[in-house]
Short mmCIF file of C-alpha atoms in Angstrom, two decimals:
data_model
loop_
_atom_site.label_atom_id
_atom_site.label_comp_id
_atom_site.label_asym_id
_atom_site.label_seq_id
_atom_site.Cartn_x
_atom_site.Cartn_y
_atom_site.Cartn_z
CA MET A 1 -56.08 38.02 -18.51
CA ARG A 2 -58.40 38.60 -15.58
CA TYR A 3 -57.47 37.15 -12.23
CA GLY A 4 -60.79 35.35 -11.95
CA GLU A 5 -60.00 33.52 -15.15
CA ILE A 6 -56.51 32.61 -13.92
CA VAL A 7 -57.98 31.17 -10.74
CA ARG A 8 -60.66 29.23 -12.62
CA ASN A 9 -58.04 27.83 -15.00
CA GLY A 10 -55.89 26.64 -12.12
CA LEU A 11 -58.68 25.08 -10.13
CA TRP A 12 -60.73 23.53 -12.90
CA GLU A 13 -60.35 24.36 -16.63
CA GLN A 14 -56.60 23.63 -16.78
CA ASN A 15 -56.24 21.65 -13.58
CA VAL A 16 -52.70 20.19 -13.46
CA VAL A 17 -53.89 16.63 -12.88
CA PHE A 18 -57.41 16.45 -14.28
CA ALA A 19 -56.97 18.58 -17.40
CA GLN A 20 -53.26 18.84 -18.23
CA LEU A 21 -52.46 15.33 -16.99
CA LEU A 22 -49.12 16.65 -15.79
CA ALA A 23 -47.23 15.62 -12.66
CA MET A 24 -48.48 12.06 -12.92
CA CYS A 25 -45.46 10.75 -11.01
CA PRO A 26 -46.26 12.45 -7.70
CA ALA A 27 -49.98 12.17 -8.36
CA MET A 28 -49.76 8.38 -8.53
CA ALA A 29 -46.95 7.75 -6.06
CA VAL A 30 -48.02 9.92 -3.16
CA THR A 31 -51.81 9.62 -3.19
CA THR A 32 -52.07 6.49 -1.07
CA SER A 33 -53.88 8.57 1.53
CA GLY A 34 -55.67 11.90 1.70
CA THR A 35 -53.11 13.25 4.15
CA ASN A 36 -50.19 12.44 1.87
CA GLY A 37 -51.94 14.06 -1.08
CA LEU A 38 -52.66 17.18 0.94
CA GLY A 39 -49.06 17.43 2.18
CA MET A 40 -47.56 16.99 -1.25
CA GLY A 41 -50.03 19.47 -2.71
CA LEU A 42 -49.27 22.19 -0.16
CA ALA A 43 -45.49 21.77 -0.50
CA THR A 44 -45.81 21.95 -4.29
CA THR A 45 -48.02 25.03 -4.08
CA ALA A 46 -45.40 26.90 -2.06
CA VAL A 47 -42.65 26.06 -4.55
CA LEU A 48 -44.92 26.81 -7.51
CA VAL A 49 -45.74 30.32 -6.28
CA VAL A 50 -42.11 31.25 -5.60
CA ALA A 51 -40.85 29.67 -8.84
CA ASN A 52 -43.49 31.53 -10.87
CA VAL A 53 -42.60 34.85 -9.24
CA LEU A 54 -38.86 34.37 -9.83
CA VAL A 55 -39.31 33.30 -13.43
CA SER A 56 -41.59 36.26 -14.06
CA LEU A 57 -39.02 38.62 -12.52
CA ILE A 58 -36.20 37.47 -14.80
CA ARG A 59 -38.33 36.92 -17.91
CA HIS A 60 -36.87 39.88 -19.79
CA THR A 61 -33.27 38.98 -19.01
CA VAL A 62 -33.42 35.33 -20.08
CA SER A 63 -33.08 34.69 -23.78
CA SER A 64 -35.44 32.08 -25.10
CA GLN A 65 -32.66 29.75 -26.35
CA VAL A 66 -31.35 29.02 -22.87
CA ARG A 67 -34.52 29.51 -20.85
CA ILE A 68 -35.07 25.80 -20.08
CA PRO A 69 -31.71 25.18 -18.35
CA VAL A 70 -32.05 28.50 -16.51
CA PHE A 71 -35.51 27.56 -15.20
CA VAL A 72 -34.40 24.04 -14.26
CA VAL A 73 -31.45 25.39 -12.27
CA LEU A 74 -33.71 27.97 -10.65
CA ILE A 75 -36.36 25.43 -9.62
CA ALA A 76 -33.84 22.87 -8.39
CA THR A 77 -32.06 25.51 -6.31
CA LEU A 78 -35.34 26.74 -4.90
CA VAL A 79 -36.48 23.25 -3.90
CA THR A 80 -33.13 22.48 -2.27
CA VAL A 81 -33.25 25.71 -0.27
CA VAL A 82 -36.81 24.96 0.85
CA ASP A 83 -35.68 21.46 1.83
CA LEU A 84 -32.78 22.81 3.92
CA VAL A 85 -34.80 25.56 5.57
CA MET A 86 -37.64 23.22 6.50
CA ASN A 87 -35.22 20.65 7.84
CA ALA A 88 -33.58 23.29 10.01
CA TRP A 89 -36.49 25.32 11.36
CA LEU A 90 -39.67 23.34 10.69
CA HIS A 91 -38.21 20.00 11.60
CA GLU A 92 -41.44 18.33 12.77
CA LEU A 93 -43.19 19.22 9.53
CA TYR A 94 -40.11 18.20 7.59
CA LYS A 95 -40.26 14.71 9.05
CA VAL A 96 -43.70 14.34 7.49
CA LEU A 97 -43.19 16.23 4.23
CA GLY A 98 -39.45 15.73 3.74
CA LEU A 99 -39.92 12.83 1.40
CA PHE A 100 -42.17 14.87 -0.89
CA ILE A 101 -39.98 17.95 -1.09
CA ALA A 102 -37.23 16.25 -3.07
CA LEU A 103 -39.88 14.86 -5.42
CA ILE A 104 -40.98 18.38 -6.32
CA VAL A 105 -37.79 18.93 -8.34
CA VAL A 106 -39.00 16.45 -10.93
CA ASN A 107 -42.53 17.82 -10.94
CA CYS A 108 -43.03 18.90 -14.53
CA ALA A 109 -46.00 21.05 -13.54
CA ILE A 110 -43.63 23.66 -12.10
CA LEU A 111 -41.48 23.90 -15.21
CA GLY A 112 -44.71 23.72 -17.17
CA ARG A 113 -46.16 26.81 -15.46
CA ALA A 114 -42.85 28.68 -15.84
CA GLU A 115 -42.93 27.94 -19.56
CA ALA A 116 -46.63 28.36 -20.23
CA PHE A 117 -47.41 31.30 -17.99
CA ALA A 118 -44.78 33.03 -15.86
CA VAL A 119 -42.36 33.70 -18.71
CA LYS A 120 -45.04 35.73 -20.50
CA SER A 121 -46.81 37.36 -17.56
CA GLY A 122 -46.37 39.94 -14.86
CA VAL A 123 -45.23 39.13 -11.34
CA LEU A 124 -48.61 39.42 -9.63
CA ALA A 125 -50.44 37.43 -12.29
CA SER A 126 -47.72 34.74 -12.07
CA ALA A 127 -48.08 34.55 -8.31
CA VAL A 128 -51.85 34.17 -8.63
CA ASP A 129 -51.39 31.53 -11.32
CA GLY A 130 -48.94 29.61 -9.15
CA LEU A 131 -51.32 29.73 -6.21
CA ALA A 132 -54.36 28.68 -8.27
CA MET A 133 -52.51 25.88 -10.07
CA GLY A 134 -51.04 24.73 -6.76
CA LEU A 135 -54.39 24.66 -5.03
CA GLY A 136 -55.94 22.84 -7.99
CA PHE A 137 -53.15 20.30 -7.74
CA THR A 138 -53.63 20.03 -3.97
CA GLY A 139 -57.35 19.47 -4.41
CA ALA A 140 -56.83 16.81 -7.07
CA LEU A 141 -54.20 14.94 -5.04
CA THR A 142 -56.27 15.10 -1.88
CA LEU A 143 -59.35 13.82 -3.72
CA ILE A 144 -57.48 10.91 -5.35
CA GLY A 145 -55.80 10.17 -2.02
CA LEU A 146 -59.08 10.16 -0.10
CA ILE A 147 -60.79 7.84 -2.58
CA ARG A 148 -57.86 5.40 -2.65
CA GLU A 149 -57.50 5.52 1.11
CA PHE A 150 -61.22 4.95 1.67
CA LEU A 151 -61.46 2.03 -0.75
CA GLY A 152 -58.05 0.62 0.09
CA ALA A 153 -57.82 0.97 3.84
CA GLY A 154 -61.28 2.04 5.02
CA THR A 155 -59.98 5.27 6.55
CA LEU A 156 -60.17 8.97 5.75
CA PHE A 157 -57.34 11.42 6.52
CA ALA A 158 -55.46 8.84 8.59
CA GLN A 159 -52.53 10.48 10.42
CA ALA A 160 -53.69 13.95 9.47
CA SER A 161 -52.75 15.13 12.96
CA ASN A 162 -49.08 14.37 12.17
CA LEU A 163 -49.24 16.81 9.29
CA LEU A 164 -51.61 19.51 10.51
CA GLY A 165 -51.26 19.30 14.27
CA PRO A 166 -53.12 17.47 17.04
CA ALA A 167 -56.23 19.65 16.64
CA PHE A 168 -56.92 17.95 13.32
CA ALA A 169 -57.18 14.48 14.82
CA ILE A 170 -60.93 15.09 14.61
CA ILE A 171 -60.98 14.69 10.81
CA GLU A 172 -59.36 11.25 10.97
CA MET A 173 -62.04 8.69 10.28
CA LYS A 174 -62.14 4.92 10.23
CA LEU A 175 -64.82 2.76 8.68
CA ALA A 176 -65.46 -0.01 11.16
CA GLY A 177 -65.32 -3.58 9.90
CA TYR A 178 -63.75 -2.78 6.54
CA ASP A 179 -60.02 -3.27 6.04
CA GLY A 180 -60.01 -2.25 2.42
CA ALA A 181 -59.09 -3.69 -0.93
CA LEU A 182 -55.32 -3.72 -1.13
CA LEU A 183 -55.32 -3.09 -4.87
CA MET A 184 -56.49 0.49 -4.40
CA ILE A 185 -53.38 1.40 -2.40
CA LEU A 186 -51.10 -0.19 -5.00
CA PRO A 187 -50.29 1.58 -8.31
CA PRO A 188 -53.15 -0.01 -10.33
CA GLY A 189 -55.63 1.48 -7.88
CA GLY A 190 -54.17 4.92 -8.51
CA PHE A 191 -54.62 4.62 -12.25
CA ALA A 192 -58.12 3.21 -11.86
CA VAL A 193 -59.23 6.06 -9.59
CA LEU A 194 -57.68 8.67 -11.89
CA GLY A 195 -59.42 7.07 -14.88
CA PHE A 196 -62.83 7.14 -13.24
CA LEU A 197 -62.32 10.72 -12.06
CA LEU A 198 -61.34 11.84 -15.57
CA ALA A 199 -64.37 10.10 -17.01
CA GLY A 200 -66.55 11.68 -14.33
CA LYS A 201 -65.18 15.13 -15.17
CA GLN A 202 -66.02 14.59 -18.86
CA VAL A 203 -69.57 13.51 -18.05
CA LEU A 204 -70.05 16.47 -15.73
CA GLU A 205 -68.74 18.94 -18.30
CA LYS A 206 -70.94 17.47 -21.07
CA TRP A 207 -73.96 17.69 -18.82
CA LEU A 208 -73.15 21.29 -17.87
CA ALA A 209 -72.65 22.23 -21.52
CA GLY A 210 -75.92 20.52 -22.45
CA ARG A 211 -77.77 22.42 -19.75
CA ARG A 212 -76.29 25.70 -20.92
CA THR A 213 -77.40 25.20 -24.52
CA SER A 214 -80.89 24.07 -23.53
CA ALA A 215 -81.18 27.13 -21.31
CA VAL A 216 -80.14 29.38 -24.17
CA ALA A 217 -82.28 27.69 -26.85
CA PRO A 218 -85.77 28.75 -25.65
CA ALA A 219 -84.63 32.35 -25.33
CA ALA A 220 -83.38 32.32 -28.90
CA ALA A 221 -86.60 30.79 -30.14
CA MET B 1 -28.19 48.73 -28.06
CA ASN B 2 -31.21 47.66 -26.08
CA LEU B 3 -31.72 44.49 -24.06
CA GLU B 4 -33.51 42.71 -26.87
CA GLN B 5 -30.52 43.02 -29.20
CA ILE B 6 -28.02 42.05 -26.52
CA ARG B 7 -30.13 38.99 -25.72
CA GLU B 8 -29.68 37.63 -29.24
CA LYS B 9 -25.87 37.83 -29.16
CA LEU B 10 -24.11 34.46 -28.99
CA GLY B 11 -21.91 35.51 -26.11
CA TYR B 12 -24.89 36.52 -23.98
CA GLN B 13 -26.23 33.02 -23.49
CA PRO B 14 -23.22 31.26 -21.96
CA LEU B 15 -22.67 34.35 -19.85
CA LEU B 16 -26.28 34.22 -18.65
CA LEU B 17 -26.05 30.49 -17.89
CA GLY B 18 -22.80 31.09 -16.04
CA VAL B 19 -24.25 33.91 -13.95
CA VAL B 20 -27.38 31.87 -13.13
CA ALA B 21 -25.27 28.86 -12.13
CA LEU B 22 -23.04 31.08 -10.01
CA LEU B 23 -26.00 32.71 -8.26
CA ALA B 24 -27.64 29.32 -7.69
CA SER B 25 -24.42 27.90 -6.21
CA ALA B 26 -24.05 30.95 -3.99
CA ALA B 27 -27.64 30.61 -2.78
CA LEU B 28 -27.13 26.91 -2.05
CA ALA B 29 -23.82 27.47 -0.26
CA PHE B 30 -25.39 30.22 1.81
CA ALA B 31 -28.48 28.15 2.66
CA SER B 32 -26.39 25.12 3.52
CA GLU B 33 -24.13 27.19 5.78
CA ALA B 34 -27.02 29.02 7.43
CA THR B 35 -28.95 25.84 8.21
CA ARG B 36 -26.06 23.53 9.10
CA GLU B 37 -26.16 24.08 12.86
CA ALA B 38 -29.94 24.05 13.14
CA ILE B 39 -30.15 20.81 11.14
CA ALA B 40 -27.44 19.15 13.23
CA ALA B 41 -29.22 20.24 16.40
CA ALA B 42 -32.58 18.99 15.11
CA GLU B 43 -31.09 15.64 14.15
CA ALA B 44 -29.35 15.28 17.50
CA LYS B 45 -32.68 16.02 19.16
CA ASP B 46 -34.38 13.38 17.00
CA MET B 47 -31.71 10.89 17.99
CA ARG B 48 -32.09 11.81 21.67
CA ASP B 49 -35.88 11.45 21.41
CA SER B 50 -35.70 8.04 19.81
CA LEU B 51 -33.08 6.92 22.34
CA ALA B 52 -35.37 8.05 25.12
CA GLU B 53 -38.25 6.14 23.55
CA LEU B 54 -36.20 2.96 23.15
CA LEU B 55 -34.95 2.75 26.71
CA PRO B 56 -37.24 2.29 29.70
CA PRO B 57 -37.52 5.49 31.80
CA GLY B 58 -34.67 5.83 34.27
CA PHE B 59 -32.67 3.09 32.59
CA ALA B 60 -29.63 5.23 31.94
CA ASP B 61 -28.22 8.29 33.70
CA ASN B 62 -25.64 9.31 31.10
CA ASP B 63 -25.78 11.20 27.81
CA LEU B 64 -25.80 8.36 25.31
CA LEU B 65 -24.88 10.59 22.40
CA ALA B 66 -21.61 11.44 24.14
CA ASP B 67 -20.77 7.86 25.13
CA ARG B 68 -20.21 6.01 21.90
CA ILE B 69 -17.75 3.54 20.45
CA GLU B 70 -17.12 2.42 16.90
CA ILE B 71 -17.13 -1.29 16.17
CA GLU B 72 -16.51 -2.78 12.78
CA ARG B 73 -19.39 -4.74 11.32
CA ASP B 74 -19.09 -6.31 7.85
CA GLY B 75 -16.21 -3.96 7.09
CA GLN B 76 -18.21 -0.85 8.05
CA PRO B 77 -17.78 1.08 11.27
CA LEU B 78 -20.94 0.95 13.36
CA THR B 79 -21.57 3.47 16.12
CA VAL B 80 -22.72 1.89 19.37
CA TYR B 81 -24.21 4.18 22.03
CA ARG B 82 -23.77 2.93 25.56
CA ALA B 83 -26.35 3.40 28.28
CA ARG B 84 -24.82 3.59 31.73
CA SER B 85 -26.29 3.66 35.18
CA GLY B 86 -23.90 4.46 38.00
CA GLY B 87 -20.97 4.26 35.58
CA LYS B 88 -21.69 0.65 34.61
CA VAL B 89 -22.80 -0.19 31.07
CA LYS B 90 -26.39 -1.43 31.24
CA GLY B 91 -27.20 -1.60 27.59
CA ALA B 92 -26.32 -0.54 24.09
CA VAL B 93 -28.13 1.19 21.25
CA PHE B 94 -27.09 0.81 17.62
CA ARG B 95 -28.42 0.91 14.08
CA VAL B 96 -29.09 -2.09 11.91
CA ALA B 97 -30.35 -2.14 8.35
CA GLU B 98 -31.83 -4.73 6.05
CA ARG B 99 -33.08 -4.55 2.50
CA GLY B 100 -36.86 -4.26 2.56
CA TYR B 101 -39.31 -4.21 -0.32
CA ALA B 102 -38.26 -0.85 -1.74
CA ALA B 103 -35.00 0.16 -0.07
CA ASP B 104 -32.98 -0.42 3.07
CA ILE B 105 -35.00 -0.31 6.27
CA GLN B 106 -33.01 1.58 8.89
CA ILE B 107 -33.64 0.36 12.41
CA LEU B 108 -32.47 1.60 15.78
CA MET B 109 -32.40 -1.08 18.47
CA ALA B 110 -31.56 -1.16 22.16
CA VAL B 111 -30.16 -4.25 23.85
CA ASP B 112 -29.60 -4.77 27.56
CA ALA B 113 -26.37 -6.18 28.99
CA GLU B 114 -27.69 -9.75 28.84
CA GLY B 115 -28.58 -9.45 25.16
CA ARG B 116 -32.36 -8.98 25.42
CA THR B 117 -33.94 -6.34 23.21
CA LEU B 118 -35.18 -3.33 25.14
CA GLY B 119 -36.83 -1.79 22.13
CA VAL B 120 -36.75 -1.63 18.36
CA ARG B 121 -37.78 1.35 16.20
CA VAL B 122 -37.71 1.88 12.48
CA VAL B 123 -36.07 5.23 11.80
CA LYS B 124 -36.17 5.27 8.01
CA HIS B 125 -37.83 3.19 5.34
CA ALA B 126 -39.46 3.43 1.95
CA GLU B 127 -41.99 0.60 2.25
CA THR B 128 -45.41 0.74 0.61
CA PRO B 129 -47.63 3.22 2.48
CA GLY B 130 -50.64 1.47 3.94
CA LEU B 131 -48.95 -1.94 3.74
CA GLY B 132 -45.33 -2.17 4.79
CA ASP B 133 -45.39 1.00 6.85
CA LYS B 134 -47.04 -0.83 9.75
CA ILE B 135 -43.47 -1.33 10.97
CA GLU B 136 -43.63 2.28 12.20
CA VAL B 137 -44.61 2.45 15.84
CA LYS B 138 -46.91 5.40 15.01
CA LYS B 139 -49.02 3.19 12.77
CA ASP B 140 -48.93 -0.20 14.45
CA ALA B 141 -47.73 -1.79 17.68
CA TRP B 142 -46.15 -4.66 15.75
CA ILE B 143 -42.59 -3.45 16.28
CA LYS B 144 -43.08 -3.83 20.04
CA SER B 145 -43.34 -7.60 19.62
CA PHE B 146 -39.53 -7.67 19.73
CA ASP B 147 -39.39 -6.23 23.25
CA GLY B 148 -37.73 -8.63 25.68
CA LYS B 149 -36.75 -11.14 23.00
CA SER B 150 -33.21 -12.53 22.79
CA LEU B 151 -31.24 -14.87 20.58
CA GLY B 152 -32.29 -17.91 22.67
CA ASP B 153 -35.87 -16.76 23.27
CA PRO B 154 -37.47 -17.59 20.89
CA ALA B 155 -35.30 -20.41 19.56
CA PRO B 156 -33.22 -19.47 16.48
CA GLU B 157 -35.57 -21.25 14.05
CA LYS B 158 -38.52 -19.30 15.47
CA TRP B 159 -36.83 -15.99 14.59
CA ALA B 160 -38.98 -15.60 11.51
CA VAL B 161 -42.44 -14.46 10.43
CA LYS B 162 -45.32 -16.90 10.95
CA LYS B 163 -45.43 -17.75 7.27
CA ASP B 164 -41.86 -19.07 7.57
CA GLY B 165 -42.63 -21.01 10.75
CA GLY B 166 -41.60 -18.29 13.18
CA ILE B 167 -43.45 -16.38 15.88
CA TYR B 168 -43.73 -12.90 14.36
CA ASP B 169 -46.87 -11.73 12.57
CA GLN B 170 -46.61 -10.71 8.95
CA PHE B 171 -48.96 -8.08 7.52
CA ALA B 172 -51.71 -8.90 5.06
CA GLY B 173 -50.19 -8.36 1.64
CA ALA B 174 -46.73 -7.57 2.93
CA THR B 175 -44.41 -10.33 4.04
CA ILE B 176 -41.12 -9.04 2.70
CA THR B 177 -41.10 -6.00 4.99
CA PRO B 178 -41.60 -7.77 8.36
CA ARG B 179 -39.30 -10.56 7.21
CA ALA B 180 -36.54 -7.99 6.64
CA VAL B 181 -37.13 -6.39 10.04
CA VAL B 182 -37.01 -9.75 11.82
CA LYS B 183 -33.77 -10.58 10.02
CA ALA B 184 -32.27 -7.20 10.89
CA VAL B 185 -33.11 -7.50 14.59
CA LYS B 186 -31.81 -11.06 14.76
CA GLY B 187 -28.61 -9.90 13.05
CA GLY B 188 -28.33 -7.05 15.54
CA LEU B 189 -28.61 -9.42 18.48
CA ALA B 190 -25.96 -11.70 16.97
CA PHE B 191 -23.72 -8.66 16.48
CA TYR B 192 -24.20 -7.71 20.13
CA ALA B 193 -23.48 -11.26 21.28
CA SER B 194 -20.18 -11.41 19.41
CA HIS B 195 -19.03 -7.97 20.61
CA ARG B 196 -20.57 -8.04 24.07
CA ARG B 197 -17.33 -7.75 26.03
CA GLU B 198 -16.09 -4.91 23.85
CA ILE B 199 -19.34 -2.98 24.30
CA LEU B 200 -19.59 -3.59 28.03
CA GLY B 201 -15.94 -2.58 28.38
CA GLU B 202 -15.06 -5.72 30.32
#
């Protein structure tokens, strides 16, 4: 498989949230703001890359009958180590992301990529796949978070400077005179936003496909 | 015999699982050991920072983390940090907790010798982001409304959110969270009042 294709799959064609509908638990729970979505996405991306590389490295040693428990132990260990290391040496970041790290253990997207890709692919391809899937996930979570935050609280990237550093205070925005519709922050808002985004993706893909065929048709005729 | 044939043997699989579990445990033990000191230091620094934020500047001249006593509260030992100035106890800092909307809200509060709150900060909570998390000082100044309050000021029946006839604001859409914080702080002041002599070392 070409790397370009792997990247396109991760970002769009097989996007964890918008196409595979995996990892719904973090996608719904964490996306109450764009900043939270971004933080969760980046933490997941890091774990996804390392997990994919490790699984790819041991893929010939692990027999298929016991691969699931082996991968689960591997991922859980990895997440715990990341949790400890961040707590010790990146403590400020840990205070913001700490809550999300533990959630990554139950993120089925990571086991999903180990199963669907890394166990059959080389180390470099697995790393690229982990990165692309992770960034696709990050993008999806950030988008859902931004929409919910904007509709629900009238802000964009609130508290981003806590996550990214004081320099990013500039991207924090507040819509004056609008305090938001509470429902969008609550779980129903998450499902509603995801539903509309999925529908929007379908419409966009239909339209793109339609344009492609109409562009091809005259040439054929 | 190549790897593929070995892999299919029955004995290979438990052995593999065992080795993986062993390696994982070793990695965890190593990581835990390697990070223990740094984590303890980071947490002590966090504690020192929040203590410094709770107390007015120059309030205490001692290391609060080193000057602590254990007092039993509801059958659990509670650590009370004492703030001294010139050797005399001027105030106390301790943790209180109350069940919020999602889980216990952990609160650190400072009380002066007369039983007035010097400051209240939420250190840990799992309240709804965007709603209940306004109890964090980073997101809202609400938590500062406790500064200078004591058990008699406001009167005991006013120690409640406005919806319940008290003086403290609730948040739109979230009453349970501020209600729990008010209850926790009131409980903390009552705890201080009943152990005042012990804490002051009189």
